[in-house]
PDB file of C-alpha atoms in Angstrom:
ATOM      1  CA  MET A 214      89.473  98.310 101.859  1.00 96.00           C
ATOM      2  CA  VAL A 215      92.495  96.576 103.607  1.00 97.00           C
ATOM      3  CA  ILE A 216      91.751  94.122 106.355  1.00 98.00           C
ATOM      4  CA  ILE A 217      94.611  92.907 108.422  1.00 98.00           C
ATOM      5  CA  THR A 218      94.141  90.310 111.160  1.00 98.00           C
ATOM      6  CA  LEU A 219      96.663  89.180 113.869  1.00 98.00           C
ATOM      7  CA  GLN A 220      95.826  86.220 116.106  1.00 98.00           C
ATOM      8  CA  ARG A 221      97.864  87.642 119.059  1.00 97.00           C
ATOM      9  CA  ASP A 222      97.446  84.747 121.251  1.00 96.00           C
ATOM     10  CA  LYS A 223      99.849  82.581 119.058  1.00 97.00           C
ATOM     11  CA  CYS A 224     102.638  84.932 118.446  1.00 98.00           C
ATOM     12  CA  ILE A 225     105.925  83.964 119.546  1.00 98.00           C
ATOM     13  CA  GLY A 226     107.473  87.172 119.581  1.00 97.00           C
ATOM     14  CA  CYS A 227     109.680  86.828 116.673  1.00 98.00           C
ATOM     15  CA  ASN A 228     109.788  90.455 115.828  1.00 97.00           C
ATOM     16  CA  TYR A 229     109.437  89.768 111.736  1.00 98.00           C
ATOM     17  CA  CYS A 230     106.391  91.561 111.394  1.00 98.00           C
ATOM     18  CA  VAL A 231     107.496  94.934 112.911  1.00 98.00           C
ATOM     19  CA  GLU A 232     110.963  94.724 110.846  1.00 98.00           C
ATOM     20  CA  MET A 233     108.472  93.928 107.828  1.00 98.00           C
ATOM     21  CA  ALA A 234     105.559  96.649 108.582  1.00 98.00           C
ATOM     22  CA  PRO A 235     106.761  98.902 111.253  1.00 98.00           C
ATOM     23  CA  VAL A 236     104.001 101.472 110.657  1.00 96.00           C
ATOM     24  CA  GLN A 237     101.431  98.493 111.598  1.00 98.00           C
ATOM     25  CA  PHE A 238     102.940  96.362 114.008  1.00 98.00           C
ATOM     26  CA  GLN A 239     105.122  96.951 117.272  1.00 98.00           C
ATOM     27  CA  MET A 240     106.097  94.823 120.048  1.00 98.00           C
ATOM     28  CA  SER A 241     104.415  95.086 123.704  1.00 97.00           C
ATOM     29  CA  LYS A 242     106.869  95.639 126.323  1.00 96.00           C
ATOM     30  CA  LYS A 243     104.178  93.865 128.522  1.00 96.00           C
ATOM     31  CA  ASP A 244     104.280  90.342 127.087  1.00 97.00           C
ATOM     32  CA  GLY A 245     106.723  90.391 124.145  1.00 97.00           C
ATOM     33  CA  LYS A 246     104.001  89.778 121.728  1.00 97.00           C
ATOM     34  CA  SER A 247     103.331  91.624 118.301  1.00 97.00           C
ATOM     35  CA  VAL A 248     100.626  94.438 118.450  1.00 98.00           C
ATOM     36  CA  LEU A 249      98.490  95.513 115.374  1.00 98.00           C
ATOM     37  CA  ILE A 250      98.310  99.225 116.103  1.00 98.00           C
ATOM     38  CA  LYS A 251      95.048 100.742 116.197  1.00 97.00           C
ATOM     39  CA  SER A 252      93.257  97.258 115.818  1.00 98.00           C
ATOM     40  CA  VAL A 253      89.934  95.841 117.750  1.00 98.00           C
ATOM     41  CA  ASN A 254      90.017  92.884 119.526  1.00 97.00           C
ATOM     42  CA  ALA A 255      87.365  90.165 119.001  1.00 96.00           C
ATOM     43  CA  LYS A 256      87.927  86.778 120.679  1.00 95.00           C
ATOM     44  CA  GLY A 257      91.611  86.906 120.312  1.00 93.00           C
ATOM     45  CA  PHE A 258      91.504  88.216 116.440  1.00 97.00           C
ATOM     46  CA  TYR A 259      92.935  91.521 116.537  1.00 98.00           C
ATOM     47  CA  THR A 260      91.693  93.531 113.231  1.00 98.00           C
ATOM     48  CA  LEU A 261      92.424  96.369 111.390  1.00 98.00           C
ATOM     49  CA  LYS A 262      90.460  98.112 108.525  1.00 97.00           C
ATOM     50  CA  SER A 263      92.009 100.730 106.839  1.00 97.00           C
ATOM     51  CA  PRO A 264      91.071 102.484 103.335  1.00 97.00           C
ATOM     52  CA  ASP A 265      94.969 102.832 102.871  1.00 95.00           C
ATOM     53  CA  HIS A 266      95.917 100.483 100.224  1.00 96.00           C
ATOM     54  CA  THR A 267      99.800 101.688 100.604  1.00 96.00           C
ATOM     55  CA  ILE A 268     100.121  99.293 103.422  1.00 97.00           C
ATOM     56  CA  VAL A 269      98.990  96.045 101.934  1.00 97.00           C
ATOM     57  CA  GLU A 270     102.886  95.421 100.419  1.00 97.00           C
ATOM     58  CA  SER A 271     104.413  95.680 103.962  1.00 97.00           C
ATOM     59  CA  CYS A 272     101.811  93.807 105.615  1.00 98.00           C
ATOM     60  CA  GLU A 273     101.953  90.971 102.927  1.00 98.00           C
ATOM     61  CA  LEU A 274     105.486  90.598 103.860  1.00 98.00           C
ATOM     62  CA  ALA A 275     104.978  90.589 107.554  1.00 98.00           C
ATOM     63  CA  ALA A 276     102.396  87.807 106.850  1.00 98.00           C
ATOM     64  CA  LYS A 277     104.785  85.779 104.754  1.00 98.00           C
ATOM     65  CA  ALA A 278     107.707  86.237 107.374  1.00 98.00           C
ATOM     66  CA  CYS A 279     105.474  85.242 110.168  1.00 98.00           C
ATOM     67  CA  PRO A 280     106.716  81.644 111.104  1.00 98.00           C
ATOM     68  CA  VAL A 281     103.752  80.883 112.661  1.00 98.00           C
ATOM     69  CA  LYS A 282     101.346  82.294 110.271  1.00 98.00           C
ATOM     70  CA  ILE A 283      99.021  84.338 112.112  1.00 98.00           C
ATOM     71  CA  ILE A 284      98.761  87.495 110.179  1.00 98.00           C
ATOM     72  CA  SER A 285      96.125  87.482 107.384  1.00 98.00           C
ATOM     73  CA  VAL A 286      95.897  90.567 104.842  1.00 98.00           C
ATOM     74  CA  LYS A 287      92.579  91.030 102.493  1.00 98.00           C
ATOM     75  CA  GLU A 288      91.790  93.694  99.961  1.00 96.00           C
ATOM     76  CA  THR A 289      88.091  94.235  99.346  1.00 89.00           C
TER      77      THR A 289
END
């Protein structure tokens, strides 16, 4: 299982996550912040749990590129 978490409230809208992992991230037209596609919100933490391990590399690149370090990627 792959668990990706985004602290959306702290997003500055730089778009790096979308460039690195366009399948998992997109930018909101409403507020210009990142959206973790198909995620569940729990108190500002948007979490996606996926059995697809092929998304790990691109999501880790997105996490490393994020200037405010609000993306985490864990494999279980």
